[in-house]
Amino acid sequence: MKSKIGGIPVIDGSNSSPAIVHTSTSDWPRFAADTIDQAIRSVLDDRGVCSLMLTGGHSAALVYSEWAASGGFPPQGTVLFFGYERCVSPDDRDSNY
């Protein structure tokens, strides 16, 4: 099922979390940073604390750079964790660490 939240196309799978669709290749890191920031602030408003798992990699780094440039990275009350999905050591050539 497709719907929109605030004008943003959302694909809502019945067995998974909604997926947000953004079609621009030039401004997606800013869009992603803003979307993550809004979600965190919403959780902080409801619960006072928000946990966020950060990943490595080039795409993630683009988003984190945009988020940091906004001056709100991370909002107070956010607990950050670093997740690493690759089963290689940090110094391996295939590492995103």
PDB file of N, CA and C in Angstrom:
ATOM      1  N   MET A   1       0.844  -1.171   0.000  1.00  0.00           N
ATOM      2  CA  MET A   1       0.000   0.000   0.000  1.00  0.00           C
ATOM      3  C   MET A   1       0.894   1.240   0.000  1.00  0.00           C
ATOM      4  N   LYS A   2       0.605   2.176  -0.882  1.00  0.00           N
ATOM      5  CA  LYS A   2       1.357   3.427  -0.911  1.00  0.00           C
ATOM      6  C   LYS A   2       0.522   4.527  -0.277  1.00  0.00           C
ATOM      7  N   SER A   3       1.187   5.372   0.483  1.00  0.00           N
ATOM      8  CA  SER A   3       0.528   6.523   1.079  1.00  0.00           C
ATOM      9  C   SER A   3       1.559   7.624   1.197  1.00  0.00           C
ATOM     10  N   LYS A   4       1.174   8.733   1.793  1.00  0.00           N
ATOM     11  CA  LYS A   4       2.090   9.847   1.980  1.00  0.00           C
ATOM     12  C   LYS A   4       2.015  10.336   3.413  1.00  0.00           C
ATOM     13  N   ILE A   5       3.171  10.684   3.941  1.00  0.00           N
ATOM     14  CA  ILE A   5       3.261  11.304   5.257  1.00  0.00           C
ATOM     15  C   ILE A   5       3.948  12.634   5.043  1.00  0.00           C
ATOM     16  N   GLY A   6       3.251  13.719   5.254  1.00  0.00           N
ATOM     17  CA  GLY A   6       3.826  15.034   5.030  1.00  0.00           C
ATOM     18  C   GLY A   6       4.296  15.229   3.600  1.00  0.00           C
ATOM     19  N   GLY A   7       3.595  14.631   2.634  1.00  0.00           N
ATOM     20  CA  GLY A   7       3.968  14.765   1.231  1.00  0.00           C
ATOM     21  C   GLY A   7       5.054  13.793   0.801  1.00  0.00           C
ATOM     22  N   ILE A   8       5.574  12.977   1.714  1.00  0.00           N
ATOM     23  CA  ILE A   8       6.634  12.027   1.398  1.00  0.00           C
ATOM     24  C   ILE A   8       5.997  10.678   1.070  1.00  0.00           C
ATOM     25  N   PRO A   9       6.293  10.116  -0.121  1.00  0.00           N
ATOM     26  CA  PRO A   9       5.737   8.798  -0.447  1.00  0.00           C
ATOM     27  C   PRO A   9       6.243   7.731   0.514  1.00  0.00           C
ATOM     28  N   VAL A  10       5.338   6.908   1.005  1.00  0.00           N
ATOM     29  CA  VAL A  10       5.677   5.849   1.947  1.00  0.00           C
ATOM     30  C   VAL A  10       5.086   4.548   1.439  1.00  0.00           C
ATOM     31  N   ILE A  11       5.910   3.503   1.407  1.00  0.00           N
ATOM     32  CA  ILE A  11       5.426   2.168   1.077  1.00  0.00           C
ATOM     33  C   ILE A  11       5.255   1.443   2.388  1.00  0.00           C
ATOM     34  N   ASP A  12       4.027   1.076   2.709  1.00  0.00           N
ATOM     35  CA  ASP A  12       3.734   0.452   3.991  1.00  0.00           C
ATOM     36  C   ASP A  12       3.526  -1.034   3.784  1.00  0.00           C
ATOM     37  N   GLY A  13       4.560  -1.834   4.074  1.00  0.00           N
ATOM     38  CA  GLY A  13       4.440  -3.279   3.976  1.00  0.00           C
ATOM     39  C   GLY A  13       3.725  -3.826   5.191  1.00  0.00           C
ATOM     40  N   SER A  14       2.894  -4.818   5.002  1.00  0.00           N
ATOM     41  CA  SER A  14       2.117  -5.347   6.116  1.00  0.00           C
ATOM     42  C   SER A  14       2.988  -6.086   7.136  1.00  0.00           C
ATOM     43  N   ASN A  15       4.135  -6.602   6.717  1.00  0.00           N
ATOM     44  CA  ASN A  15       4.989  -7.369   7.632  1.00  0.00           C
ATOM     45  C   ASN A  15       6.294  -6.663   7.954  1.00  0.00           C
ATOM     46  N   SER A  16       6.401  -5.391   7.628  1.00  0.00           N
ATOM     47  CA  SER A  16       7.652  -4.683   7.886  1.00  0.00           C
ATOM     48  C   SER A  16       7.373  -3.224   8.199  1.00  0.00           C
ATOM     49  N   SER A  17       8.409  -2.523   8.579  1.00  0.00           N
ATOM     50  CA  SER A  17       8.283  -1.093   8.825  1.00  0.00           C
ATOM     51  C   SER A  17       8.066  -0.366   7.509  1.00  0.00           C
ATOM     52  N   PRO A  18       7.420   0.788   7.540  1.00  0.00           N
ATOM     53  CA  PRO A  18       7.216   1.549   6.309  1.00  0.00           C
ATOM     54  C   PRO A  18       8.553   1.960   5.696  1.00  0.00           C
ATOM     55  N   ALA A  19       8.598   1.991   4.381  1.00  0.00           N
ATOM     56  CA  ALA A  19       9.789   2.454   3.660  1.00  0.00           C
ATOM     57  C   ALA A  19       9.482   3.821   3.075  1.00  0.00           C
ATOM     58  N   ILE A  20      10.384   4.761   3.260  1.00  0.00           N
ATOM     59  CA  ILE A  20      10.222   6.102   2.703  1.00  0.00           C
ATOM     60  C   ILE A  20      10.945   6.143   1.370  1.00  0.00           C
ATOM     61  N   VAL A  21      10.269   6.636   0.351  1.00  0.00           N
ATOM     62  CA  VAL A  21      10.829   6.694  -0.989  1.00  0.00           C
ATOM     63  C   VAL A  21      11.243   8.126  -1.294  1.00  0.00           C
ATOM     64  N   HIS A  22      12.501   8.309  -1.672  1.00  0.00           N
ATOM     65  CA  HIS A  22      13.005   9.624  -2.074  1.00  0.00           C
ATOM     66  C   HIS A  22      13.721   9.440  -3.395  1.00  0.00           C
ATOM     67  N   THR A  23      13.299  10.144  -4.425  1.00  0.00           N
ATOM     68  CA  THR A  23      13.794   9.869  -5.773  1.00  0.00           C
ATOM     69  C   THR A  23      14.953  10.746  -6.226  1.00  0.00           C
ATOM     70  N   SER A  24      15.305  11.774  -5.492  1.00  0.00           N
ATOM     71  CA  SER A  24      16.403  12.644  -5.903  1.00  0.00           C
ATOM     72  C   SER A  24      17.737  12.043  -5.484  1.00  0.00           C
ATOM     73  N   THR A  25      18.691  12.001  -6.406  1.00  0.00           N
ATOM     74  CA  THR A  25      20.009  11.473  -6.063  1.00  0.00           C
ATOM     75  C   THR A  25      20.925  12.541  -5.497  1.00  0.00           C
ATOM     76  N   SER A  26      20.591  13.802  -5.692  1.00  0.00           N
ATOM     77  CA  SER A  26      21.503  14.862  -5.260  1.00  0.00           C
ATOM     78  C   SER A  26      21.313  15.283  -3.808  1.00  0.00           C
ATOM     79  N   ASP A  27      20.102  15.256  -3.307  1.00  0.00           N
ATOM     80  CA  ASP A  27      19.882  15.759  -1.952  1.00  0.00           C
ATOM     81  C   ASP A  27      19.414  14.687  -0.965  1.00  0.00           C
ATOM     82  N   TRP A  28      19.573  13.412  -1.314  1.00  0.00           N
ATOM     83  CA  TRP A  28      19.092  12.361  -0.422  1.00  0.00           C
ATOM     84  C   TRP A  28      19.808  12.348   0.925  1.00  0.00           C
ATOM     85  N   PRO A  29      21.123  12.663   1.025  1.00  0.00           N
ATOM     86  CA  PRO A  29      21.727  12.658   2.365  1.00  0.00           C
ATOM     87  C   PRO A  29      21.087  13.687   3.303  1.00  0.00           C
ATOM     88  N   ARG A  30      20.775  14.870   2.796  1.00  0.00           N
ATOM     89  CA  ARG A  30      20.119  15.897   3.611  1.00  0.00           C
ATOM     90  C   ARG A  30      18.714  15.439   3.987  1.00  0.00           C
ATOM     91  N   PHE A  31      17.993  14.877   3.023  1.00  0.00           N
ATOM     92  CA  PHE A  31      16.646  14.372   3.269  1.00  0.00           C
ATOM     93  C   PHE A  31      16.680  13.279   4.342  1.00  0.00           C
ATOM     94  N   ALA A  32      17.616  12.335   4.221  1.00  0.00           N
ATOM     95  CA  ALA A  32      17.722  11.248   5.194  1.00  0.00           C
ATOM     96  C   ALA A  32      18.073  11.790   6.574  1.00  0.00           C
ATOM     97  N   ALA A  33      19.017  12.727   6.631  1.00  0.00           N
ATOM     98  CA  ALA A  33      19.405  13.320   7.917  1.00  0.00           C
ATOM     99  C   ALA A  33      18.219  14.013   8.578  1.00  0.00           C
ATOM    100  N   ASP A  34      17.465  14.763   7.799  1.00  0.00           N
ATOM    101  CA  ASP A  34      16.284  15.454   8.345  1.00  0.00           C
ATOM    102  C   ASP A  34      15.232  14.459   8.819  1.00  0.00           C
ATOM    103  N   THR A  35      15.024  13.388   8.048  1.00  0.00           N
ATOM    104  CA  THR A  35      14.024  12.378   8.404  1.00  0.00           C
ATOM    105  C   THR A  35      14.405  11.667   9.691  1.00  0.00           C
ATOM    106  N   ILE A  36      15.677  11.299   9.824  1.00  0.00           N
ATOM    107  CA  ILE A  36      16.157  10.640  11.044  1.00  0.00           C
ATOM    108  C   ILE A  36      16.044  11.597  12.233  1.00  0.00           C
ATOM    109  N   ASP A  37      16.447  12.840  12.024  1.00  0.00           N
ATOM    110  CA  ASP A  37      16.378  13.830  13.097  1.00  0.00           C
ATOM    111  C   ASP A  37      14.935  14.030  13.581  1.00  0.00           C
ATOM    112  N   GLN A  38      13.995  14.118  12.647  1.00  0.00           N
ATOM    113  CA  GLN A  38      12.584  14.284  13.020  1.00  0.00           C
ATOM    114  C   GLN A  38      12.086  13.077  13.810  1.00  0.00           C
ATOM    115  N   ALA A  39      12.474  11.875  13.392  1.00  0.00           N
ATOM    116  CA  ALA A  39      12.038  10.668  14.092  1.00  0.00           C
ATOM    117  C   ALA A  39      12.606  10.626  15.513  1.00  0.00           C
ATOM    118  N   ILE A  40      13.882  10.975  15.645  1.00  0.00           N
ATOM    119  CA  ILE A  40      14.502  10.992  16.975  1.00  0.00           C
ATOM    120  C   ILE A  40      13.816  12.002  17.877  1.00  0.00           C
ATOM    121  N   ARG A  41      13.580  13.191  17.364  1.00  0.00           N
ATOM    122  CA  ARG A  41      12.943  14.227  18.175  1.00  0.00           C
ATOM    123  C   ARG A  41      11.525  13.825  18.590  1.00  0.00           C
ATOM    124  N   SER A  42      10.838  13.109  17.721  1.00  0.00           N
ATOM    125  CA  SER A  42       9.502  12.616  18.057  1.00  0.00           C
ATOM    126  C   SER A  42       9.576  11.613  19.214  1.00  0.00           C
ATOM    127  N   VAL A  43      10.543  10.704  19.155  1.00  0.00           N
ATOM    128  CA  VAL A  43      10.724   9.735  20.237  1.00  0.00           C
ATOM    129  C   VAL A  43      11.129  10.458  21.524  1.00  0.00           C
ATOM    130  N   LEU A  44      12.032  11.432  21.419  1.00  0.00           N
ATOM    131  CA  LEU A  44      12.452  12.194  22.604  1.00  0.00           C
ATOM    132  C   LEU A  44      11.271  12.921  23.243  1.00  0.00           C
ATOM    133  N   ASP A  45      10.394  13.483  22.420  1.00  0.00           N
ATOM    134  CA  ASP A  45       9.205  14.163  22.955  1.00  0.00           C
ATOM    135  C   ASP A  45       8.310  13.192  23.716  1.00  0.00           C
ATOM    136  N   ASP A  46       8.189  11.957  23.204  1.00  0.00           N
ATOM    137  CA  ASP A  46       7.326  10.961  23.835  1.00  0.00           C
ATOM    138  C   ASP A  46       7.951  10.299  25.051  1.00  0.00           C
ATOM    139  N   ARG A  47       9.269  10.006  24.972  1.00  0.00           N
ATOM    140  CA  ARG A  47       9.899   9.163  25.985  1.00  0.00           C
ATOM    141  C   ARG A  47      11.038   9.823  26.765  1.00  0.00           C
ATOM    142  N   GLY A  48      11.571  10.911  26.227  1.00  0.00           N
ATOM    143  CA  GLY A  48      12.671  11.594  26.900  1.00  0.00           C
ATOM    144  C   GLY A  48      14.044  11.036  26.591  1.00  0.00           C
ATOM    145  N   VAL A  49      14.101   9.874  25.960  1.00  0.00           N
ATOM    146  CA  VAL A  49      15.375   9.259  25.575  1.00  0.00           C
ATOM    147  C   VAL A  49      15.147   8.465  24.280  1.00  0.00           C
ATOM    148  N   CYS A  50      16.185   8.420  23.451  1.00  0.00           N
ATOM    149  CA  CYS A  50      16.097   7.688  22.189  1.00  0.00           C
ATOM    150  C   CYS A  50      17.424   6.983  21.941  1.00  0.00           C
ATOM    151  N   SER A  51      17.378   5.710  21.630  1.00  0.00           N
ATOM    152  CA  SER A  51      18.577   4.949  21.279  1.00  0.00           C
ATOM    153  C   SER A  51      18.653   4.839  19.765  1.00  0.00           C
ATOM    154  N   LEU A  52      19.866   5.025  19.237  1.00  0.00           N
ATOM    155  CA  LEU A  52      20.067   4.979  17.792  1.00  0.00           C
ATOM    156  C   LEU A  52      21.323   4.185  17.484  1.00  0.00           C
ATOM    157  N   MET A  53      21.216   3.195  16.601  1.00  0.00           N
ATOM    158  CA  MET A  53      22.357   2.415  16.163  1.00  0.00           C
ATOM    159  C   MET A  53      22.892   3.037  14.881  1.00  0.00           C
ATOM    160  N   LEU A  54      24.164   3.432  14.912  1.00  0.00           N
ATOM    161  CA  LEU A  54      24.836   3.983  13.741  1.00  0.00           C
ATOM    162  C   LEU A  54      25.604   2.877  13.036  1.00  0.00           C
ATOM    163  N   THR A  55      25.663   2.956  11.708  1.00  0.00           N
ATOM    164  CA  THR A  55      26.411   1.987  10.926  1.00  0.00           C
ATOM    165  C   THR A  55      27.582   2.676  10.249  1.00  0.00           C
ATOM    166  N   GLY A  56      28.469   1.900   9.702  1.00  0.00           N
ATOM    167  CA  GLY A  56      29.589   2.445   8.949  1.00  0.00           C
ATOM    168  C   GLY A  56      29.262   2.496   7.466  1.00  0.00           C
ATOM    169  N   GLY A  57      30.207   2.938   6.694  1.00  0.00           N
ATOM    170  CA  GLY A  57      30.059   2.933   5.248  1.00  0.00           C
ATOM    171  C   GLY A  57      29.942   4.315   4.650  1.00  0.00           C
ATOM    172  N   HIS A  58      30.154   4.385   3.344  1.00  0.00           N
ATOM    173  CA  HIS A  58      30.161   5.657   2.631  1.00  0.00           C
ATOM    174  C   HIS A  58      28.793   6.346   2.652  1.00  0.00           C
ATOM    175  N   SER A  59      27.739   5.603   2.389  1.00  0.00           N
ATOM    176  CA  SER A  59      26.396   6.201   2.364  1.00  0.00           C
ATOM    177  C   SER A  59      26.022   6.767   3.724  1.00  0.00           C
ATOM    178  N   ALA A  60      26.298   5.987   4.769  1.00  0.00           N
ATOM    179  CA  ALA A  60      26.002   6.461   6.123  1.00  0.00           C
ATOM    180  C   ALA A  60      26.810   7.706   6.451  1.00  0.00           C
ATOM    181  N   ALA A  61      28.075   7.738   6.032  1.00  0.00           N
ATOM    182  CA  ALA A  61      28.933   8.896   6.303  1.00  0.00           C
ATOM    183  C   ALA A  61      28.367  10.166   5.669  1.00  0.00           C
ATOM    184  N   LEU A  62      27.785  10.048   4.490  1.00  0.00           N
ATOM    185  CA  LEU A  62      27.168  11.213   3.840  1.00  0.00           C
ATOM    186  C   LEU A  62      26.013  11.754   4.673  1.00  0.00           C
ATOM    187  N   VAL A  63      25.208  10.855   5.197  1.00  0.00           N
ATOM    188  CA  VAL A  63      24.065  11.256   6.034  1.00  0.00           C
ATOM    189  C   VAL A  63      24.556  11.875   7.338  1.00  0.00           C
ATOM    190  N   TYR A  64      25.554  11.250   7.984  1.00  0.00           N
ATOM    191  CA  TYR A  64      26.063  11.770   9.247  1.00  0.00           C
ATOM    192  C   TYR A  64      26.677  13.151   9.067  1.00  0.00           C
ATOM    193  N   SER A  65      27.355  13.367   7.948  1.00  0.00           N
ATOM    194  CA  SER A  65      27.948  14.688   7.674  1.00  0.00           C
ATOM    195  C   SER A  65      26.880  15.760   7.557  1.00  0.00           C
ATOM    196  N   GLU A  66      25.808  15.432   6.855  1.00  0.00           N
ATOM    197  CA  GLU A  66      24.696  16.387   6.713  1.00  0.00           C
ATOM    198  C   GLU A  66      24.043  16.650   8.063  1.00  0.00           C
ATOM    199  N   TRP A  67      23.868  15.605   8.832  1.00  0.00           N
ATOM    200  CA  TRP A  67      23.236  15.732  10.140  1.00  0.00           C
ATOM    201  C   TRP A  67      24.092  16.591  11.056  1.00  0.00           C
ATOM    202  N   ALA A  68      25.395  16.357  11.051  1.00  0.00           N
ATOM    203  CA  ALA A  68      26.312  17.136  11.887  1.00  0.00           C
ATOM    204  C   ALA A  68      26.322  18.600  11.460  1.00  0.00           C
ATOM    205  N   ALA A  69      26.231  18.864  10.164  1.00  0.00           N
ATOM    206  CA  ALA A  69      26.249  20.239   9.649  1.00  0.00           C
ATOM    207  C   ALA A  69      25.027  21.029  10.103  1.00  0.00           C
ATOM    208  N   SER A  70      23.950  20.329  10.451  1.00  0.00           N
ATOM    209  CA  SER A  70      22.729  21.009  10.883  1.00  0.00           C
ATOM    210  C   SER A  70      22.861  21.569  12.298  1.00  0.00           C
ATOM    211  N   GLY A  71      23.899  21.147  13.019  1.00  0.00           N
ATOM    212  CA  GLY A  71      24.118  21.635  14.377  1.00  0.00           C
ATOM    213  C   GLY A  71      23.336  20.898  15.435  1.00  0.00           C
ATOM    214  N   GLY A  72      22.547  19.915  15.059  1.00  0.00           N
ATOM    215  CA  GLY A  72      21.735  19.205  16.032  1.00  0.00           C
ATOM    216  C   GLY A  72      22.124  17.760  16.216  1.00  0.00           C
ATOM    217  N   PHE A  73      23.371  17.429  15.997  1.00  0.00           N
ATOM    218  CA  PHE A  73      23.804  16.032  16.017  1.00  0.00           C
ATOM    219  C   PHE A  73      24.579  15.712  17.264  1.00  0.00           C
ATOM    220  N   PRO A  74      24.185  14.786  18.062  1.00  0.00           N
ATOM    221  CA  PRO A  74      22.820  14.274  18.185  1.00  0.00           C
ATOM    222  C   PRO A  74      22.040  15.126  19.171  1.00  0.00           C
ATOM    223  N   PRO A  75      20.725  15.092  19.094  1.00  0.00           N
ATOM    224  CA  PRO A  75      19.935  15.844  20.066  1.00  0.00           C
ATOM    225  C   PRO A  75      20.183  15.316  21.482  1.00  0.00           C
ATOM    226  N   GLN A  76      20.124  16.201  22.461  1.00  0.00           N
ATOM    227  CA  GLN A  76      20.298  15.787  23.859  1.00  0.00           C
ATOM    228  C   GLN A  76      19.260  14.737  24.206  1.00  0.00           C
ATOM    229  N   GLY A  77      19.704  13.683  24.881  1.00  0.00           N
ATOM    230  CA  GLY A  77      18.811  12.583  25.237  1.00  0.00           C
ATOM    231  C   GLY A  77      18.957  11.397  24.304  1.00  0.00           C
ATOM    232  N   THR A  78      19.785  11.531  23.272  1.00  0.00           N
ATOM    233  CA  THR A  78      20.005  10.444  22.320  1.00  0.00           C
ATOM    234  C   THR A  78      21.199   9.611  22.770  1.00  0.00           C
ATOM    235  N   VAL A  79      21.011   8.315  22.811  1.00  0.00           N
ATOM    236  CA  VAL A  79      22.082   7.377  23.145  1.00  0.00           C
ATOM    237  C   VAL A  79      22.504   6.709  21.843  1.00  0.00           C
ATOM    238  N   LEU A  80      23.783   6.874  21.475  1.00  0.00           N
ATOM    239  CA  LEU A  80      24.281   6.328  20.217  1.00  0.00           C
ATOM    240  C   LEU A  80      25.038   5.026  20.438  1.00  0.00           C
ATOM    241  N   PHE A  81      24.813   4.077  19.547  1.00  0.00           N
ATOM    242  CA  PHE A  81      25.536   2.812  19.515  1.00  0.00           C
ATOM    243  C   PHE A  81      26.128   2.663  18.128  1.00  0.00           C
ATOM    244  N   PHE A  82      27.252   1.976  18.030  1.00  0.00           N
ATOM    245  CA  PHE A  82      27.862   1.709  16.735  1.00  0.00           C
ATOM    246  C   PHE A  82      27.665   0.244  16.405  1.00  0.00           C
ATOM    247  N   GLY A  83      26.991  -0.030  15.301  1.00  0.00           N
ATOM    248  CA  GLY A  83      26.763  -1.399  14.859  1.00  0.00           C
ATOM    249  C   GLY A  83      27.633  -1.709  13.661  1.00  0.00           C
ATOM    250  N   TYR A  84      28.082  -2.932  13.602  1.00  0.00           N
ATOM    251  CA  TYR A  84      28.942  -3.329  12.497  1.00  0.00           C
ATOM    252  C   TYR A  84      28.517  -4.699  12.016  1.00  0.00           C
ATOM    253  N   GLU A  85      27.994  -4.760  10.807  1.00  0.00           N
ATOM    254  CA  GLU A  85      27.392  -5.980  10.299  1.00  0.00           C
ATOM    255  C   GLU A  85      28.368  -6.898   9.580  1.00  0.00           C
ATOM    256  N   ARG A  86      29.565  -6.427   9.282  1.00  0.00           N
ATOM    257  CA  ARG A  86      30.527  -7.261   8.562  1.00  0.00           C
ATOM    258  C   ARG A  86      31.369  -8.070   9.546  1.00  0.00           C
ATOM    259  N   CYS A  87      31.581  -9.315   9.216  1.00  0.00           N
ATOM    260  CA  CYS A  87      32.376 -10.192  10.081  1.00  0.00           C
ATOM    261  C   CYS A  87      33.846 -10.153   9.666  1.00  0.00           C
ATOM    262  N   VAL A  88      34.420  -8.966   9.689  1.00  0.00           N
ATOM    263  CA  VAL A  88      35.841  -8.779   9.408  1.00  0.00           C
ATOM    264  C   VAL A  88      36.404  -7.847  10.476  1.00  0.00           C
ATOM    265  N   SER A  89      37.705  -7.896  10.665  1.00  0.00           N
ATOM    266  CA  SER A  89      38.324  -7.030  11.664  1.00  0.00           C
ATOM    267  C   SER A  89      38.340  -5.587  11.164  1.00  0.00           C
ATOM    268  N   PRO A  90      38.435  -4.614  12.072  1.00  0.00           N
ATOM    269  CA  PRO A  90      38.421  -3.207  11.672  1.00  0.00           C
ATOM    270  C   PRO A  90      39.524  -2.835  10.667  1.00  0.00           C
ATOM    271  N   ASP A  91      40.633  -3.565  10.675  1.00  0.00           N
ATOM    272  CA  ASP A  91      41.722  -3.228   9.754  1.00  0.00           C
ATOM    273  C   ASP A  91      41.679  -4.019   8.436  1.00  0.00           C
ATOM    274  N   ASP A  92      40.650  -4.848   8.247  1.00  0.00           N
ATOM    275  CA  ASP A  92      40.489  -5.584   7.010  1.00  0.00           C
ATOM    276  C   ASP A  92      40.140  -4.636   5.863  1.00  0.00           C
ATOM    277  N   ARG A  93      40.581  -4.924   4.653  1.00  0.00           N
ATOM    278  CA  ARG A  93      40.313  -4.029   3.518  1.00  0.00           C
ATOM    279  C   ARG A  93      38.829  -3.939   3.180  1.00  0.00           C
ATOM    280  N   ASP A  94      38.031  -4.919   3.594  1.00  0.00           N
ATOM    281  CA  ASP A  94      36.588  -4.888   3.363  1.00  0.00           C
ATOM    282  C   ASP A  94      35.818  -4.238   4.508  1.00  0.00           C
ATOM    283  N   SER A  95      36.528  -3.696   5.470  1.00  0.00           N
ATOM    284  CA  SER A  95      35.891  -3.099   6.633  1.00  0.00           C
ATOM    285  C   SER A  95      35.356  -1.697   6.319  1.00  0.00           C
ATOM    286  N   ASN A  96      34.221  -1.369   6.917  1.00  0.00           N
ATOM    287  CA  ASN A  96      33.664  -0.008   6.864  1.00  0.00           C
ATOM    288  C   ASN A  96      33.931   0.747   8.147  1.00  0.00           C
ATOM    289  N   TYR A  97      34.722   0.165   9.016  1.00  0.00           N
ATOM    290  CA  TYR A  97      34.965   0.732  10.326  1.00  0.00           C
ATOM    291  C   TYR A  97      35.704   2.042  10.227  1.00  0.00           C
TER     292      TYR A  97
END
